[in-house]
Coordinates of C-alpha atoms and ligand atoms in Angstrom, one line a residue:
M1 CA 42.3 -108.1 -47.1
E2 CA 40.5 -109.6 -50.2
K3 CA 37.2 -109.5 -48.5
E4 CA 37.9 -105.6 -47.9
K5 CA 38.7 -105.3 -51.2
K6 CA 35.5 -107.5 -52.7
A7 CA 33.7 -105.1 -50.2
S8 CA 35.0 -101.6 -51.9
E9 CA 34.5 -103.5 -55.1
A10 CA 30.5 -104.1 -54.1
L11 CA 30.2 -100.7 -52.8
W12 CA 31.6 -99.2 -56.6
A13 CA 29.3 -100.9 -58.2
Q14 CA 25.8 -99.7 -56.1
I15 CA 27.5 -96.5 -56.2
M16 CA 28.2 -96.7 -60.1
D17 CA 24.4 -98.0 -60.5
A18 CA 23.1 -94.7 -58.4
L19 CA 24.9 -92.5 -60.6
R20 CA 23.7 -94.2 -63.8
T21 CA 20.0 -94.5 -62.1
Y22 CA 20.1 -90.7 -60.1
G23 CA 22.8 -88.6 -61.0
Q24 CA 22.8 -85.9 -64.1
A25 CA 26.7 -87.3 -65.3
D26 CA 26.3 -87.7 -69.2
G27 CA 27.2 -91.0 -70.8
Y28 CA 31.0 -90.4 -71.1
A29 CA 31.1 -89.3 -67.6
I30 CA 30.3 -92.6 -66.7
D31 CA 32.3 -94.4 -68.7
F32 CA 35.5 -92.5 -67.3
I33 CA 34.1 -92.8 -63.7
S34 CA 33.9 -96.6 -63.9
G35 CA 37.2 -96.7 -64.9
L36 CA 38.4 -95.4 -61.1
R37 CA 38.5 -97.8 -58.1
L38 CA 37.3 -97.6 -54.9
V39 CA 39.7 -98.6 -52.4
E40 CA 38.0 -98.2 -49.4
D41 CA 35.6 -96.0 -47.3
T42 CA 36.9 -94.9 -44.1
G43 CA 33.2 -94.2 -42.6
T44 CA 33.9 -90.8 -43.5
R45 CA 36.1 -90.6 -46.6
L46 CA 35.9 -92.6 -49.8
I47 CA 39.7 -93.2 -51.0
I48 CA 39.6 -93.3 -55.2
E49 CA 42.1 -94.7 -57.3
Y50 CA 42.6 -92.8 -60.6
P51 CA 44.6 -93.9 -63.5
E52 CA 49.0 -93.3 -63.6
G53 CA 48.8 -89.6 -65.5
L54 CA 45.8 -88.4 -65.3
M55 CA 45.3 -84.9 -64.1
L56 CA 44.3 -84.8 -60.7
A57 CA 42.6 -81.0 -60.9
W58 CA 40.4 -82.3 -64.0
L59 CA 39.4 -85.0 -61.9
E60 CA 38.5 -83.2 -59.2
L61 CA 36.6 -80.1 -61.7
N62 CA 34.9 -82.6 -63.7
Y63 CA 33.7 -85.5 -61.6
S64 CA 33.9 -85.2 -57.7
E65 CA 30.6 -83.4 -57.4
Y66 CA 29.1 -86.2 -59.5
I67 CA 31.0 -89.2 -57.2
E68 CA 30.3 -87.7 -54.1
N69 CA 26.4 -87.2 -54.8
A70 CA 25.5 -90.9 -56.3
A71 CA 27.7 -91.9 -53.3
A72 CA 25.6 -89.8 -50.7
H73 CA 22.7 -91.6 -52.1
V74 CA 24.2 -94.9 -51.5
L75 CA 25.6 -94.6 -48.2
K76 CA 22.7 -92.0 -46.7
T77 CA 25.7 -89.7 -45.2
P78 CA 28.0 -87.3 -47.4
R79 CA 31.3 -89.0 -47.8
T80 CA 34.6 -86.2 -48.9
L81 CA 36.8 -87.9 -52.0
E82 CA 40.5 -88.6 -51.0
F83 CA 42.4 -89.5 -54.6
V84 CA 44.8 -91.6 -54.9
E85 CA 47.0 -92.0 -58.2
A86 CA 47.6 -96.0 -59.6
G87 CA 50.5 -97.5 -58.1
A88 CA 50.7 -94.8 -55.4
T89 CA 49.0 -97.8 -53.3
K90 CA 50.2 -101.1 -52.7
Q91 CA 47.4 -102.3 -53.8
Q92 CA 46.3 -105.0 -56.3
E93 CA 46.8 -104.2 -59.9
S94 CA 44.4 -101.4 -61.3
P95 CA 42.2 -101.2 -63.7
A96 CA 43.1 -100.7 -67.4
P97 CA 43.1 -96.9 -67.4
A98 CA 39.7 -95.4 -69.6
P99 CA 39.8 -93.1 -72.4
C100 CA 40.5 -90.0 -71.5
P101 CA 41.0 -87.2 -74.1
A102 CA 44.6 -85.7 -74.7
A103 CA 43.4 -82.5 -72.4
M104 CA 43.6 -84.5 -68.9
V105 CA 46.8 -86.1 -69.8
K106 CA 49.8 -84.8 -67.6
P107 CA 51.9 -83.5 -70.2
E108 CA 55.6 -85.1 -69.5
T109 CA 57.2 -82.0 -69.1
V110 CA 55.1 -81.6 -65.8
Q111 CA 55.3 -85.6 -64.6
A112 CA 55.8 -84.8 -60.8
S113 CA 58.3 -86.6 -59.0
P114 CA 57.4 -90.5 -58.0
R115 CA 57.3 -89.0 -54.4
R116 CA 54.9 -85.8 -55.0
N117 CA 53.2 -88.6 -56.7
R118 CA 52.3 -90.7 -54.0
I119 CA 49.0 -89.6 -52.7
S120 CA 47.3 -86.5 -53.8
R121 CA 44.8 -85.6 -51.4
C122 CA 41.8 -83.6 -52.1
I123 CA 38.6 -83.1 -49.9
R124 CA 36.2 -81.0 -52.1
V125 CA 32.6 -79.6 -51.6
Q126 CA 29.7 -79.5 -53.6
S127 CA 29.1 -76.5 -54.5
N128 CA 25.9 -76.0 -54.8
L129 CA 25.9 -73.3 -57.7
N130 CA 23.2 -72.4 -60.0
A131 CA 25.2 -71.8 -63.5
D132 CA 22.2 -69.8 -64.5
Y133 CA 22.5 -66.9 -62.2
T134 CA 26.0 -65.0 -63.3
F135 CA 27.0 -61.3 -63.5
D136 CA 26.4 -61.3 -67.2
N137 CA 22.8 -61.7 -66.9
Y138 CA 23.0 -59.1 -64.2
V139 CA 21.2 -56.4 -65.2
V140 CA 22.5 -53.5 -63.1
G141 CA 20.9 -50.0 -62.6
S142 CA 20.5 -47.5 -59.7
S143 CA 18.9 -49.9 -57.5
N144 CA 22.1 -52.3 -57.1
H145 CA 24.9 -50.8 -59.0
F146 CA 26.9 -50.8 -55.2
A147 CA 26.2 -53.7 -54.3
Y148 CA 27.5 -55.3 -57.9
A149 CA 30.3 -53.0 -57.8
A150 CA 31.2 -54.4 -53.9
A151 CA 30.7 -57.8 -55.6
Q152 CA 32.7 -57.6 -58.4
A153 CA 35.6 -55.7 -56.6
L154 CA 35.0 -59.1 -54.4
V155 CA 35.9 -61.2 -56.8
N156 CA 38.3 -59.5 -59.2
S157 CA 40.5 -58.5 -56.2
E158 CA 43.6 -60.4 -55.0
V159 CA 43.3 -59.4 -51.8
R160 CA 40.5 -59.2 -49.1
L161 CA 38.5 -56.3 -49.2
Y162 CA 36.4 -56.8 -46.7
N163 CA 34.6 -59.6 -44.8
P164 CA 31.8 -60.3 -44.9
L165 CA 29.9 -59.1 -47.9
F166 CA 26.3 -58.4 -46.7
V167 CA 23.7 -58.0 -49.1
Y168 CA 20.3 -57.1 -48.0
G169 CA 17.0 -55.7 -49.5
N170 CA 13.9 -57.0 -49.7
S171 CA 12.4 -60.4 -51.6
G172 CA 12.9 -60.8 -54.9
L173 CA 15.7 -58.1 -55.9
G174 CA 18.3 -60.3 -57.0
K175 CA 20.4 -61.1 -53.8
T176 CA 19.7 -64.7 -54.5
H177 CA 21.1 -64.3 -58.2
L178 CA 24.0 -62.2 -57.2
L179 CA 25.7 -64.4 -54.4
H180 CA 25.1 -67.4 -57.1
A181 CA 27.1 -64.8 -59.3
I182 CA 30.1 -64.2 -57.1
G183 CA 30.3 -68.3 -56.7
N184 CA 30.2 -68.5 -60.3
A185 CA 32.8 -65.8 -61.5
L186 CA 34.9 -67.2 -58.4
R187 CA 35.2 -70.5 -60.0
S188 CA 35.4 -69.4 -63.5
R189 CA 38.5 -67.0 -62.4
R190 CA 40.3 -69.2 -60.3
D191 CA 41.3 -72.7 -60.3
N192 CA 40.6 -74.9 -57.5
V193 CA 38.9 -72.2 -55.5
Q194 CA 36.7 -73.8 -53.4
V195 CA 33.0 -72.4 -52.9
L196 CA 30.3 -73.3 -51.4
Y197 CA 26.6 -71.8 -51.7
V198 CA 23.8 -72.7 -48.8
T199 CA 20.6 -70.8 -47.4
S200 CA 20.6 -70.6 -44.0
E201 CA 18.0 -72.9 -43.5
Q202 CA 20.2 -75.8 -45.5
F203 CA 23.1 -75.0 -42.5
T204 CA 20.3 -75.0 -39.9
N205 CA 19.3 -78.8 -41.3
A206 CA 22.7 -80.0 -41.7
Y207 CA 23.4 -79.0 -38.7
I208 CA 20.7 -80.3 -36.6
E209 CA 20.9 -83.5 -38.6
A210 CA 25.0 -84.2 -37.5
I211 CA 24.0 -83.4 -34.7
R212 CA 21.0 -86.2 -34.8
K213 CA 23.0 -89.0 -36.5
R214 CA 26.1 -88.5 -33.9
G215 CA 29.2 -90.6 -34.1
D216 CA 32.0 -88.2 -36.0
A217 CA 28.5 -86.6 -38.2
L218 CA 29.5 -83.2 -36.9
E219 CA 33.0 -83.5 -37.1
V220 CA 32.2 -84.1 -40.4
F221 CA 29.9 -81.2 -41.0
R222 CA 32.4 -78.7 -39.4
R223 CA 35.4 -79.8 -41.8
K224 CA 32.8 -79.6 -44.7
Y225 CA 32.2 -75.7 -43.5
R226 CA 35.7 -74.7 -42.4
K227 CA 37.7 -76.4 -45.3
V228 CA 36.1 -74.2 -47.6
D229 CA 37.9 -71.0 -49.4
V230 CA 34.8 -68.7 -50.0
L231 CA 31.2 -69.5 -48.0
L232 CA 27.6 -67.7 -49.1
I233 CA 25.1 -68.2 -46.7
D234 CA 21.9 -66.9 -48.2
D235 CA 18.7 -65.2 -46.2
V236 CA 20.6 -65.5 -42.8
Q237 CA 17.4 -64.0 -41.0
F238 CA 16.2 -67.5 -41.0
M239 CA 18.7 -68.6 -38.4
A240 CA 17.6 -66.3 -36.3
R241 CA 15.4 -68.3 -33.2
A242 CA 17.8 -71.5 -33.7
D243 CA 20.0 -70.9 -30.9
K244 CA 22.2 -73.7 -31.1
T245 CA 22.7 -73.4 -34.8
Q246 CA 23.8 -69.4 -34.0
E247 CA 25.9 -71.1 -32.0
E248 CA 27.6 -73.2 -34.5
F249 CA 27.4 -70.7 -37.1
F250 CA 29.3 -68.1 -34.7
H251 CA 32.1 -70.5 -35.0
T252 CA 31.9 -71.4 -38.7
F253 CA 32.2 -67.7 -39.3
N254 CA 35.3 -67.2 -37.0
A255 CA 36.9 -70.1 -37.7
L256 CA 36.6 -69.3 -41.9
F257 CA 37.1 -65.5 -41.2
E258 CA 40.6 -65.9 -39.1
S259 CA 41.8 -68.1 -41.9
G260 CA 41.1 -65.4 -44.3
K261 CA 38.2 -66.9 -46.5
Q262 CA 35.6 -64.5 -47.3
I263 CA 32.4 -64.8 -46.8
V264 CA 29.0 -63.7 -48.0
L265 CA 25.4 -63.6 -46.8
S266 CA 22.4 -62.1 -47.9
A267 CA 19.5 -61.2 -45.3
D268 CA 16.1 -59.0 -45.8
C269 CA 17.4 -56.2 -43.6
P270 CA 20.1 -55.0 -42.0
A271 CA 22.8 -56.8 -39.8
N272 CA 21.3 -54.9 -36.6
Q273 CA 17.6 -55.1 -37.6
I274 CA 17.4 -58.4 -37.8
T275 CA 15.3 -59.8 -35.1
N276 CA 16.3 -63.0 -32.4
M277 CA 19.5 -62.9 -33.7
D278 CA 22.7 -63.1 -31.4
D279 CA 24.6 -59.6 -30.7
R280 CA 28.0 -61.4 -31.8
L281 CA 26.8 -62.4 -34.9
K282 CA 25.4 -59.1 -35.7
T283 CA 28.2 -57.4 -35.0
R284 CA 30.5 -60.0 -37.0
F285 CA 28.1 -60.0 -40.3
S286 CA 28.8 -55.7 -39.9
Q287 CA 32.4 -55.8 -39.8
G288 CA 32.6 -56.0 -43.5
M289 CA 30.8 -54.3 -46.1
T290 CA 26.9 -53.7 -46.2
V291 CA 25.4 -52.8 -49.2
E292 CA 21.5 -52.8 -50.2
L293 CA 19.9 -53.7 -53.0
T294 CA 16.2 -51.4 -53.2
A295 CA 13.2 -51.9 -56.2
P296 CA 14.6 -51.7 -59.3
C297 CA 13.9 -48.0 -61.9
Y298 CA 11.7 -47.8 -64.5
E299 CA 14.8 -47.8 -67.0
M300 CA 16.7 -50.7 -64.8
R301 CA 12.7 -52.3 -65.6
M302 CA 12.8 -51.7 -69.1
A303 CA 16.3 -53.4 -69.3
I304 CA 15.7 -56.8 -67.3
L305 CA 12.2 -57.0 -69.3
R306 CA 14.4 -57.1 -72.2
Q307 CA 16.7 -58.9 -71.4
K308 CA 14.8 -62.0 -70.4
M309 CA 13.3 -60.9 -73.8
L310 CA 16.1 -61.2 -75.2
K311 CA 16.7 -65.1 -73.8
W312 CA 13.5 -66.4 -73.9
K313 CA 13.3 -65.6 -77.5
Q314 CA 10.1 -63.4 -77.0
N315 CA 9.4 -61.7 -79.6
L316 CA 5.6 -61.4 -79.7
L317 CA 5.6 -58.4 -77.1
S318 CA 5.0 -55.0 -78.6
E319 CA 6.7 -51.9 -77.5
E320 CA 3.7 -50.8 -75.3
V321 CA 2.8 -54.3 -73.5
I322 CA 6.8 -53.8 -72.4
Q323 CA 6.3 -50.6 -71.2
F324 CA 3.4 -51.3 -69.6
L325 CA 4.7 -54.0 -68.1
A326 CA 7.6 -52.3 -66.5
R327 CA 5.3 -49.2 -65.2
N328 CA 3.1 -51.2 -63.3
I329 CA 5.1 -54.1 -61.4
T330 CA 7.6 -51.8 -59.6
Q331 CA 8.0 -54.1 -56.4
S332 CA 10.8 -57.0 -57.4
V333 CA 11.8 -57.8 -60.3
R334 CA 10.8 -61.2 -59.4
A335 CA 6.9 -59.8 -59.8
L336 CA 8.2 -58.2 -63.2
E337 CA 9.6 -62.0 -64.4
G338 CA 6.8 -63.4 -63.2
A339 CA 4.7 -60.7 -65.5
L340 CA 6.7 -61.4 -68.2
I341 CA 6.3 -64.8 -68.0
R342 CA 2.6 -65.3 -67.7
T343 CA 2.5 -62.4 -70.2
S344 CA 4.6 -64.2 -72.9
T345 CA 2.7 -67.8 -72.3
I346 CA -1.1 -65.7 -73.3
A347 CA 1.0 -63.9 -76.1
S348 CA 2.4 -67.4 -77.3
F349 CA -1.5 -69.5 -76.7
S350 CA -2.8 -66.9 -78.9
N351 CA 0.0 -66.4 -81.4
S352 CA -0.4 -62.6 -80.5
C353 CA 0.4 -59.8 -78.1
P354 CA -2.5 -59.8 -75.8
S355 CA -4.6 -56.0 -74.9
I356 CA -3.5 -53.4 -72.4
A357 CA -6.8 -54.4 -71.0
F358 CA -6.4 -58.3 -71.2
L359 CA -3.3 -57.4 -68.4
R360 CA -4.9 -55.4 -66.6
E361 CA -7.3 -58.4 -65.6
N362 CA -5.3 -60.8 -65.7
L363 CA -2.0 -59.2 -64.0
A364 CA -3.5 -57.5 -61.1
D365 CA -2.3 -59.7 -58.6
L366 CA 1.6 -58.8 -59.6
M367 CA 0.5 -54.9 -60.4
N368 CA 1.2 -52.1 -58.2
K369 CA -2.0 -50.2 -59.0
R370 CA -1.4 -47.0 -57.0
S371 CA 2.5 -46.3 -58.0
S372 CA 1.1 -46.1 -61.4
T373 CA -1.1 -43.1 -60.4
G374 CA 1.7 -41.4 -59.1
I375 CA 0.5 -41.6 -54.9
S376 CA 3.3 -40.8 -53.1
I377 CA 4.6 -41.3 -49.2
A378 CA 2.8 -38.1 -48.8
D379 CA -0.6 -38.6 -50.1
I380 CA -0.4 -42.2 -48.3
Q381 CA 0.4 -39.7 -44.8
K382 CA -2.3 -37.7 -45.3
S383 CA -5.3 -40.7 -46.2
V384 CA -4.0 -42.4 -42.6
A385 CA -3.7 -39.5 -40.8
S386 CA -7.4 -38.5 -41.8
E387 CA -8.9 -42.2 -41.5
F388 CA -7.3 -41.4 -37.7
G389 CA -8.4 -38.6 -37.3
I390 CA -4.9 -36.7 -36.7
R391 CA -2.6 -34.6 -38.8
V392 CA -0.1 -35.1 -41.0
D393 CA 2.6 -33.0 -38.5
D394 CA 1.4 -35.7 -35.7
I395 CA 2.6 -39.1 -38.2
N396 CA 6.0 -37.2 -38.6
G397 CA 6.1 -35.8 -35.2
R398 CA 8.4 -37.4 -32.6
R399 CA 5.1 -38.3 -30.6
R400 CA 5.0 -41.8 -29.7
T401 CA 1.7 -42.6 -28.4
A402 CA -0.3 -45.6 -29.4
A403 CA -2.9 -43.0 -30.5
I404 CA 0.4 -41.7 -33.1
A405 CA 2.4 -44.7 -33.5
H406 CA -0.2 -47.1 -34.4
P407 CA -1.1 -44.9 -37.8
R408 CA 2.4 -44.0 -38.5
Q409 CA 3.3 -47.6 -38.0
I410 CA 0.3 -48.3 -41.1
A411 CA 1.5 -45.4 -43.0
M412 CA 4.8 -46.7 -43.1
Y413 CA 3.4 -49.8 -44.2
L414 CA 1.3 -48.8 -46.9
A415 CA 4.3 -46.5 -48.2
R416 CA 6.3 -49.8 -48.5
Q417 CA 3.5 -51.8 -50.3
H418 CA 2.7 -49.0 -52.8
T419 CA 5.6 -47.2 -53.8
A420 CA 9.2 -48.3 -54.8
C421 CA 10.6 -46.3 -52.2
S422 CA 13.2 -47.8 -50.2
L423 CA 13.5 -48.1 -45.9
Q424 CA 16.1 -45.1 -46.4
D425 CA 13.4 -43.2 -48.4
I426 CA 11.0 -43.8 -46.6
G427 CA 12.2 -43.4 -43.2
A428 CA 13.9 -39.9 -44.0
A429 CA 9.9 -39.0 -45.3
F430 CA 8.5 -40.2 -41.6
G431 CA 10.2 -37.4 -39.7
G432 CA 13.7 -38.3 -40.8
R433 CA 13.7 -41.8 -39.1
D434 CA 15.8 -44.7 -40.1
H435 CA 15.2 -47.4 -41.8
G436 CA 15.2 -50.0 -38.9
T437 CA 11.9 -48.1 -37.7
V438 CA 10.6 -48.7 -40.9
L439 CA 11.1 -52.3 -41.2
H440 CA 10.1 -52.6 -37.6
A441 CA 6.5 -51.0 -38.6
M442 CA 6.5 -53.3 -40.8
R443 CA 6.8 -56.5 -39.2
T444 CA 4.7 -55.0 -36.4
I445 CA 1.8 -54.5 -38.9
E446 CA 2.7 -57.8 -40.3
E447 CA 2.2 -59.5 -37.2
K448 CA -1.0 -57.3 -35.7
L449 CA -2.8 -58.7 -39.4
H450 CA -2.9 -62.0 -38.3
S451 CA -4.7 -61.3 -35.0
D452 CA -6.5 -57.9 -35.9
P453 CA -9.5 -58.9 -38.2
S454 CA -10.4 -54.8 -38.1
L455 CA -6.9 -53.7 -39.3
R456 CA -7.1 -55.3 -42.8
D457 CA -10.5 -53.3 -43.5
I458 CA -8.7 -50.3 -42.3
L459 CA -5.8 -51.2 -44.8
E460 CA -8.3 -51.8 -47.6
R461 CA -10.1 -48.3 -46.9
V462 CA -6.9 -46.4 -47.0
S463 CA -5.9 -48.1 -50.2
E464 CA -9.5 -47.4 -51.6
A465 CA -9.1 -43.6 -50.4
L466 CA -6.0 -43.7 -52.5
A467 CA -6.9 -44.8 -55.8
C468 CA -9.8 -42.4 -55.8
Ligands
LIG501 P1 16.2 -62.4 -53.9 O1 17.4 -63.3 -53.3 O2 16.3 -61.4 -53.5 O3 14.3 -62.6 -53.0 P2 16.4 -63.4 -56.4 O4 18.1 -63.2 -56.5 O5 16.0 -65.0 -56.4 O6 15.3 -62.4 -55.3 O7 15.8 -62.7 -58.1 C1 14.6 -63.0 -58.3 C2 14.3 -63.3 -60.0 O8 14.7 -62.1 -60.3 C3 15.2 -64.1 -60.1 O9 14.7 -64.7 -61.3 C4 16.8 -63.2 -60.7 O10 17.7 -63.9 -61.8 C5 16.0 -61.8 -61.3 N1 16.9 -61.2 -61.3 C6 16.8 -60.4 -59.9 N2 18.3 -59.3 -59.9 C7 18.3 -59.4 -61.4 C8 18.8 -58.4 -61.7 N3 19.6 -57.1 -61.4 N4 19.1 -58.8 -63.8 C9 18.3 -59.4 -63.6 N5 17.6 -60.9 -63.2 C10 17.3 -60.6 -62.2
LIG502 MG1 16.8 -65.6 -52.7

């Protein structure tokens, strides 16, 4: 008994060291945590005793993530935490409680009965949420208002409206931001809600690691993912090809779904278009609500720029420069943000607003040159048809011979590159095809670009013709 107590004390000292050295906890948090006592490490759980009279919810809310991180650092494998109120165990004296602010002491009137006080149990997962991504700083416009409304409804509704919520769109259009905003809003509105954000890559890695470790690591992994109230999984298309992971995720999904937990997913395309994804998963992904994020329109780009300038206290840029950025950087919010950061840096160095000519040169890689000159899908179709010696009607027609299908795919690819049109809009402009066909065309061309150098020449020739 004495030996075990010593081992727990030594482990707790190591955890405290890790917290001081690597943790993000401030001095006050460290003081407070040092007043807790490790009762036992079961191999999967740390049983921690807290001073009598302390509100467990307060403890969980403020400190469990710090403790989990520090413990994982020392023990190399994650532990869930189980909190026990002092006096509930028949252990030796607990240390004197650390000073606590009035807010975290249980009011006299809500003193729980001794029985209720005996073991207060909680298994809490680290949420991985980024506090910077909120609804407050998410600009809403025509390209995302539907997705925003669906996310808001999910957060505000007491009942499960749709499950899962599936958000898709190209890179840099705000999927990750929206997922975090949902998680942050839920955590701030509902007490004790357990939210977990992971990328599908993190899920895959954690699963592989759990299998590699053997023992009860897989059980711990499963418990972690099935315990949460809300699971946010980003970029599910990257789970493709990893068959075993898909199988595991299928079971995780079902377990959560059946117990009424909320699932939110993001991907770069609609669920049924994800390549190498198990059909059962695609069906599950599509059974709730699917919303698309498209490239922002001009007004929205202006609103995003204004919002970011306000946040970064940037006041050196002229209205002309802001409009120039909004007109020319159209593909994604990420590119727009990148352009604003670069422009702001240049402005700060020279303490003046850069000229348009200077920006044209320095932002060339981010600029969507064609869209600022008003190139349309029809222009692209014409140029591609002329390059291949076929008719525009062929491009928009039904024939699927290689001589027609290849130029058609090139034209779709270029339309996506050089206009701000959504997959649907492009499909519609190519003889009423669906967005899946456009997506397939883009991927086919991207793949061919690796193996066929002459394709790059063709794309450059057509792009140059368009620029004239
Ligand atoms: P995705 O996950 O779709 O690739 P992100 O969510 O990472 O895109 O967004 C890229 C950047 O653009 C982030 O910094 C994000 O905060 C910002 N962003 C995207 N959409 C919006 C929006 N509607 N309002 C404000 N910022 C946005
Ligand atoms: Mg993302």
